[in-house]
């Protein structure tokens, strides 16, 4: 828009020069026209950058005086173009009422002409400056909408990036953290066997297998950032998870209630991670001798519950009860909130701990 106004100002000044060269306009109009051109280009940019109303008002007043004098000396196309430039700049500098006042003053530059000629010329000039004001306002609003749209897109991108970071953090904690916990327990068992003169080969083999699983989890997480991955049904995945937990020293069973059905990937992932986090916490904190995973397919929701026979949530001293909790439970709460579900952690009917995640599905 600024470039268009600069070109229009240059065209008006060139028209004045041609008028003087042609012999029809006085030479005195040239320095006045040049002064207005400098004011309408460099001066306008300076005032626009300051953004102060009183500077804007002083600029418009000086520009109106110069343009009126130029028009009085050379009442033609050049002077009219100067007035059009000034009115367009008013739209960018002044509030609407002030711009209307300036527009209303423009036809009076024809004062002194015969009545009919003055009315005809004044009406034509008024229509021209009103049209310029309307076009300028439309362009100004379009530019403002583009800036707002760009800002909104940047906010959406930042939000999407933050959500993706949180999702990756949850996946790393729930998947890799689970595998590393199992490896840690197996290495502790191997050290105990060595201390007692036993053979730790079998336990170390399980630890090696689990490390391979951890590496596979990392690769799956990286692959998920590139393309969707194939995943087994939730029931199958929970049975595999229970077998892995049992091999790590915590006998774990799985019970499925209701008819198993396909569910959306976000819900399936949240339920699987809840079972994984629940079993990890049982091994780390509960002192339990066994655990059970219940997968319940209700009419409008699917629920996963991890139960153990160890210490209750209030007795484990790990900060997992109530509204507190570590990173794992925080991630599960975020998953539940994203899906419109609920997460509960409390005492199981058998006296141990029960972690429940239920999501609509």
C-alpha positions as a printed NumPy array, in Angstrom:
array([[  0.   ,   0.   ,   0.   ],
       [  2.823,   2.424,   0.831],
       [  4.456,   1.676,  -2.509],
       [  1.204,   2.401,  -4.36 ],
       [  0.822,   5.765,  -2.598],
       [  4.45 ,   6.63 ,  -3.388],
       [  3.941,   5.838,  -7.07 ],
       [  0.72 ,   7.878,  -7.125],
       [  2.54 ,  10.819,  -5.549],
       [  5.326,  10.564,  -8.126],
       [  2.774,  10.459, -10.944],
       [  1.065,  13.572,  -9.601],
       [  4.387,  15.448,  -9.4  ],
       [  5.25 ,  14.4  , -12.963],
       [  1.864,  15.716, -14.104],
       [  2.665,  19.076, -12.524],
       [  6.053,  19.164, -14.266],
       [  4.439,  18.449, -17.627],
       [  1.874,  21.152, -16.946],
       [  4.612,  23.725, -16.279],
       [  6.664,  22.602, -19.302],
       [  3.591,  22.866, -21.472],
       [  3.246,  26.49 , -20.453],
       [ -0.147,  26.264, -18.846],
       [  0.788,  26.258, -15.147],
       [  2.948,  28.68 , -13.187],
       [  6.495,  27.689, -12.3  ],
       [  5.798,  28.41 ,  -8.625],
       [  3.742,  25.232,  -8.454],
       [  6.858,  23.046,  -8.866],
       [  8.585,  23.742,  -5.494],
       [  5.228,  23.441,  -3.724],
       [  4.543,  20.171,  -5.513],
       [  8.017,  18.885,  -4.662],
       [  7.5  ,  19.856,  -1.02 ],
       [  4.208,  17.932,  -0.93 ],
       [  5.843,  14.916,  -2.598],
       [  8.594,  14.838,   0.049],
       [  6.015,  15.246,   2.792],
       [  3.781,  12.509,   1.339],
       [  6.65 ,  10.001,   1.075],
       [  9.366,  10.526,   3.674],
       [  7.242,  12.565,   6.062],
       [  4.331,  10.142,   5.905],
       [  6.551,   7.149,   6.714],
       [  8.08 ,   9.01 ,   9.641],
       [  4.697,   9.985,  11.088],
       [  3.274,   6.495,  10.489],
       [  6.183,   4.951,  12.402],
       [  5.616,   7.284,  15.368],
       [  1.933,   6.359,  15.66 ],
       [  1.001,   9.518,  17.608],
       [ -2.303,  11.255,  16.936],
       [ -1.03 ,  14.801,  17.289],
       [  1.812,  14.177,  14.829],
       [ -0.739,  12.653,  12.443],
       [ -3.095,  15.619,  12.795],
       [ -0.267,  18.123,  12.178],
       [  0.866,  16.121,   9.141],
       [ -2.632,  16.037,   7.616],
       [ -3.161,  19.755,   8.241],
       [  0.142,  20.685,   6.573],
       [ -0.541,  18.317,   3.688],
       [ -4.027,  19.73 ,   3.17 ],
       [ -2.662,  23.274,   3.018],
       [  0.067,  22.356,   0.511],
       [ -2.305,  20.32 ,  -1.681],
       [ -4.893,  23.115,  -1.641],
       [ -2.328,  25.745,  -2.674],
       [ -1.009,  23.475,  -5.436],
       [ -4.565,  22.909,  -6.685],
       [ -5.302,  26.649,  -6.548],
       [ -2.219,  27.393,  -8.702],
       [ -2.734,  24.437, -11.056],
       [ -6.334,  23.165, -10.86 ],
       [ -5.872,  19.969, -12.777],
       [ -5.018,  16.295, -12.533],
       [ -1.83 ,  16.764, -10.525],
       [ -3.496,  18.7  ,  -7.71 ],
       [ -6.415,  16.263,  -7.619],
       [ -4.032,  13.322,  -7.3  ],
       [ -2.315,  15.042,  -4.389],
       [ -5.684,  15.322,  -2.63 ],
       [ -6.426,  11.657,  -3.296],
       [ -3.04 ,  10.671,  -1.804],
       [ -3.698,  12.813,   1.272],
       [ -7.156,  11.316,   1.886],
       [ -5.786,   7.773,   1.545],
       [ -3.115,   8.604,   4.094],
       [ -5.764,  10.02 ,   6.43 ],
       [ -7.413,   6.603,   6.493],
       [ -4.137,   5.102,   7.726],
       [ -3.371,   7.854,  10.243],
       [ -6.605,   9.233,  11.684],
       [ -9.808,   7.813,  13.159],
       [-12.87 ,   7.661,  10.915],
       [-14.569,  10.902,  12.125],
       [-11.416,  12.942,  11.423],
       [-11.072,  11.354,   7.991],
       [-14.683,  12.263,   7.177],
       [-13.963,  15.884,   8.13 ],
       [-10.952,  15.988,   5.79 ],
       [-12.994,  14.45 ,   2.97 ],
       [-15.746,  17.033,   3.502],
       [-13.179,  19.849,   3.224],
       [-11.698,  18.655,  -0.064],
       [-14.457,  19.975,  -2.425],
       [-13.877,  23.508,  -1.089],
       [-10.649,  23.699,  -3.11 ],
       [-12.962,  24.609,  -6.009],
       [-14.112,  27.755,  -4.209],
       [-13.856,  30.751,  -6.559],
       [-15.016,  28.904,  -9.649],
       [-18.411,  29.667, -11.212],
       [-21.21 ,  28.037,  -9.189],
       [-22.166,  25.336, -11.677],
       [-18.557,  24.565, -12.556],
       [-17.611,  24.506,  -8.88 ],
       [-20.466,  22.128,  -8.041],
       [-19.591,  19.853, -10.948],
       [-15.875,  19.772, -10.24 ],
       [-16.358,  19.599,  -6.48 ],
       [-18.723,  16.647,  -6.774],
       [-16.29 ,  14.837,  -9.062],
       [-13.403,  15.424,  -6.662],
       [-15.526,  14.308,  -3.709],
       [-16.442,  11.058,  -5.446],
       [-12.777,  10.436,  -6.292],
       [-11.516,  10.956,  -2.732],
       [-14.371,   8.915,  -1.22 ],
       [-13.554,   6.075,  -3.589],
       [ -9.869,   6.327,  -2.621],
       [-10.771,   6.292,   1.081],
       [-12.974,   3.209,   0.703],
       [-10.342,   1.295,  -1.288],
       [ -7.633,   2.233,   1.213],
       [ -9.777,   1.094,   4.145],
       [-10.491,  -2.232,   2.447],
       [ -6.788,  -2.776,   1.791],
       [ -5.941,  -1.814,   5.373],
       [ -8.44 ,  -4.332,   6.749],
       [ -7.137,  -7.036,   4.426],
       [ -3.575,  -6.476,   5.615],
       [ -4.722,  -6.511,   9.235],
       [ -6.605,  -9.762,   8.688],
       [ -3.516, -11.302,   7.104],
       [ -1.397, -10.288,  10.094],
       [ -3.964, -11.706,  12.501],
       [ -4.201, -14.905,  10.453],
       [ -0.416, -15.255,  10.445],
       [ -0.321, -14.735,  14.221],
       [ -3.1  , -17.295,  14.697],
       [ -1.272, -19.822,  12.502],
       [  1.895, -19.335,  14.532],
       [ -0.041, -19.915,  17.757],
       [ -1.576, -23.078,  16.32 ],
       [  1.867, -24.3  ,  15.228],
       [  3.315, -23.6  ,  18.683],
       [  0.403, -25.398,  20.338],
       [  0.716, -28.374,  17.997],
       [  4.469, -28.532,  18.658],
       [  3.883, -28.424,  22.429],
       [  1.269, -31.18 ,  22.209],
       [  3.603, -33.312,  20.112],
       [  6.442, -32.814,  22.599],
       [  4.143, -33.869,  25.437],
       [  3.008, -36.918,  23.482],
       [  6.58 , -37.987,  22.715],
       [  7.552, -37.433,  26.363],
       [  4.665, -39.645,  27.511],
       [  5.568, -42.364,  25.013],
       [  9.222, -42.345,  26.064],
       [  8.338, -42.522,  29.756],
       [  5.609, -45.138,  29.395],
       [  7.462, -47.368,  26.948],
       [ 11.171, -46.973,  27.558],
       [ 10.726, -46.304,  31.281],
       [  8.8  , -49.541,  31.668],
       [ 11.477, -51.569,  29.875],
       [ 14.308, -50.005,  31.853],
       [ 12.5  , -50.761,  35.114],
       [ 12.262, -54.44 ,  34.153],
       [ 15.948, -54.505,  33.176],
       [ 16.895, -52.916,  36.479],
       [ 14.994, -55.564,  38.435],
       [ 16.557, -58.377,  36.429],
       [ 20.056, -57.002,  36.932],
       [ 19.394, -56.772,  40.673],
       [ 18.32 , -60.404,  40.62 ],
       [ 21.488, -61.338,  38.699],
       [ 23.673, -59.599,  41.275],
       [ 21.861, -61.452,  44.062],
       [ 22.51 , -64.762,  42.323],
       [ 26.177, -63.907,  41.884],
       [ 26.474, -62.969,  45.54 ],
       [ 25.001, -66.357,  46.512],
       [ 27.117, -68.321,  44.032],
       [ 24.23 , -68.962,  41.655],
       [ 24.153, -68.89 ,  37.869],
       [ 22.775, -65.574,  36.56 ],
       [ 22.807, -66.568,  32.87 ],
       [ 19.035, -67.011,  32.591],
       [ 18.306, -63.714,  34.31 ],
       [ 20.901, -61.893,  32.214],
       [ 19.389, -63.398,  29.076],
       [ 16.018, -61.977,  30.088],
       [ 17.65 , -58.601,  30.737],
       [ 19.258, -58.73 ,  27.316],
       [ 15.916, -59.599,  25.746],
       [ 14.274, -56.719,  27.578],
       [ 16.991, -54.315,  26.419],
       [ 16.21 , -55.391,  22.865],
       [ 12.555, -54.655,  23.578],
       [ 13.551, -51.216,  24.883],
       [ 15.525, -50.561,  21.725],
       [ 12.52 , -51.664,  19.697],
       [ 10.332, -49.257,  21.674],
       [ 12.67 , -46.39 ,  20.827],
       [ 12.576, -47.355,  17.167],
       [  8.782, -47.548,  17.235],
       [  8.582, -44.104,  18.826],
       [ 10.876, -42.664,  16.168],
       [  8.945, -44.46 ,  13.457],
       [  5.675, -43.076,  14.791],
       [  6.988, -39.588,  14.1  ],
       [  7.462, -40.533,  10.464],
       [  4.54 , -42.822,   9.619],
       [  1.75 , -44.761,  11.379],
       [  2.772, -48.13 ,  12.834],
       [  0.87 , -51.399,  12.909],
       [ -0.252, -52.343,  16.427],
       [ -1.855, -55.546,  17.745],
       [ -5.346, -55.596,  19.308],
       [ -5.476, -54.241,  22.832],
       [ -6.232, -57.616,  24.4  ],
       [ -3.249, -59.222,  22.696],
       [ -0.975, -56.364,  23.688],
       [ -2.064, -56.663,  27.337],
       [ -1.439, -60.417,  27.39 ],
       [  2.074, -59.81 ,  26.011],
       [  2.607, -57.116,  28.634],
       [  1.455, -59.481,  31.41 ],
       [  3.793, -62.212,  30.179],
       [  6.666, -59.748,  30.186],
       [  5.782, -58.654,  33.721],
       [  5.595, -62.258,  34.884],
       [  9.038, -62.993,  33.413],
       [ 10.377, -60.009,  35.356],
       [  9.261, -61.606,  38.616],
       [  5.742, -60.282,  39.129],
       [  3.1  , -62.916,  38.282],
       [  0.477, -61.044,  36.266],
       [ -2.839, -62.195,  34.814],
       [ -5.216, -60.578,  32.348],
       [ -9.017, -60.714,  32.5  ],
       [-11.217, -59.407,  29.685],
       [-14.815, -58.44 ,  30.463],
       [-17.303, -57.993,  27.64 ],
       [-16.956, -58.48 ,  23.922],
       [-13.682, -57.174,  22.567],
       [-14.101, -54.608,  19.809],
       [-11.956, -52.278,  17.73 ],
       [-11.354, -48.869,  19.279],
       [ -9.678, -45.698,  18.038],
       [ -5.888, -45.615,  18.179],
       [ -5.645, -42.716,  20.71 ],
       [ -7.944, -44.569,  23.13 ],
       [ -6.122, -47.873,  22.604],
       [ -2.748, -46.213,  23.193],
       [ -3.947, -44.526,  26.39 ],
       [ -5.366, -47.764,  27.802],
       [ -2.237, -49.748,  26.98 ],
       [  0.008, -47.092,  28.52 ],
       [ -2.141, -47.088,  31.657],
       [ -1.633, -50.826,  32.075],
       [  2.077, -50.47 ,  31.362],
       [  2.519, -47.627,  33.866],
       [  0.417, -49.448,  36.449],
       [  2.539, -52.593,  36.289],
       [  5.745, -50.552,  36.347],
       [  4.597, -48.816,  39.531],
       [  3.571, -52.133,  41.12 ],
       [  7.059, -53.542,  40.573],
       [  8.761, -50.377,  41.81 ],
       [  6.613, -49.452,  44.807],
       [  3.94 , -51.948,  45.818],
       [  5.92 , -54.889,  47.198],
       [  3.226, -57.103,  45.688],
       [  3.299, -60.847,  45.066],
       [  0.913, -60.732,  42.094],
       [ -0.971, -58.309,  39.838],
       [ -4.03 , -58.426,  37.643],
       [ -4.992, -56.395,  34.58 ],
       [ -8.72 , -56.077,  33.879],
       [ -9.886, -54.948,  30.452],
       [-13.586, -54.043,  30.598],
       [-15.572, -53.31 ,  27.423],
       [-18.656, -51.381,  28.561],
       [-21.399, -50.024,  26.306],
       [-19.976, -46.529,  25.863],
       [-16.503, -46.782,  27.381],
       [-13.501, -49.057,  27.762],
       [-11.732, -49.39 ,  31.089],
       [ -8.35 , -50.768,  32.105],
       [ -7.658, -51.522,  35.758],
       [ -4.358, -52.664,  37.267],
       [ -4.716, -54.312,  40.706],
       [ -2.116, -55.691,  43.078],
       [ -2.023, -57.295,  46.519],
       [  0.761, -55.113,  47.904],
       [  0.735, -51.932,  49.898],
       [ -2.104, -49.521,  49.191],
       [ -1.529, -46.271,  47.332],
       [ -1.577, -44.263,  50.57 ],
       [  1.12 , -46.472,  52.105],
       [  3.599, -46.68 ,  49.261],
       [  5.181, -43.305,  49.914],
       [  5.786, -42.613,  46.246],
       [  3.507, -39.616,  45.886],
       [  1.194, -41.444,  43.514],
       [ -2.034, -41.005,  45.439],
       [ -4.405, -38.063,  45.351],
       [ -3.72 , -35.321,  42.847],
       [  0.037, -35.674,  43.052],
       [  2.076, -38.27 ,  41.257],
       [  5.128, -38.546,  39.11 ],
       [  5.694, -38.025,  35.436],
       [  3.983, -41.29 ,  34.499],
       [  0.715, -40.477,  36.244],
       [  0.859, -36.936,  34.92 ],
       [  1.101, -38.339,  31.405],
       [ -1.866, -40.655,  32.056],
       [ -3.929, -37.748,  33.374],
       [ -3.103, -35.777,  30.234],
       [ -4.125, -38.712,  28.044],
       [ -7.398, -39.103,  29.962],
       [ -8.148, -35.379,  29.74 ],
       [ -7.431, -35.312,  25.988],
       [ -9.902, -38.17 ,  25.434],
       [-12.587, -36.962,  27.855],
       [-11.969, -39.89 ,  30.209],
       [-10.989, -40.278,  33.851],
       [ -8.033, -41.611,  35.826],
       [ -8.339, -42.945,  39.367],
       [ -5.731, -44.283,  41.775],
       [ -6.809, -45.782,  45.071],
       [ -7.114, -48.899,  47.21 ],
       [ -8.191, -52.136,  45.559],
       [-10.938, -54.29 ,  47.1  ],
       [ -8.26 , -56.859,  48.029],
       [ -6.356, -54.247,  49.997],
       [ -3.655, -53.407,  47.46 ],
       [ -3.559, -50.586,  44.941],
       [ -5.856, -50.105,  41.94 ],
       [ -5.116, -47.841,  38.945],
       [ -8.122, -47.239,  36.671],
       [ -8.265, -45.464,  33.33 ],
       [-11.595, -45.204,  31.519],
       [-12.108, -43.526,  28.162],
       [-15.129, -43.19 ,  25.867],
       [-14.851, -45.743,  23.102]])
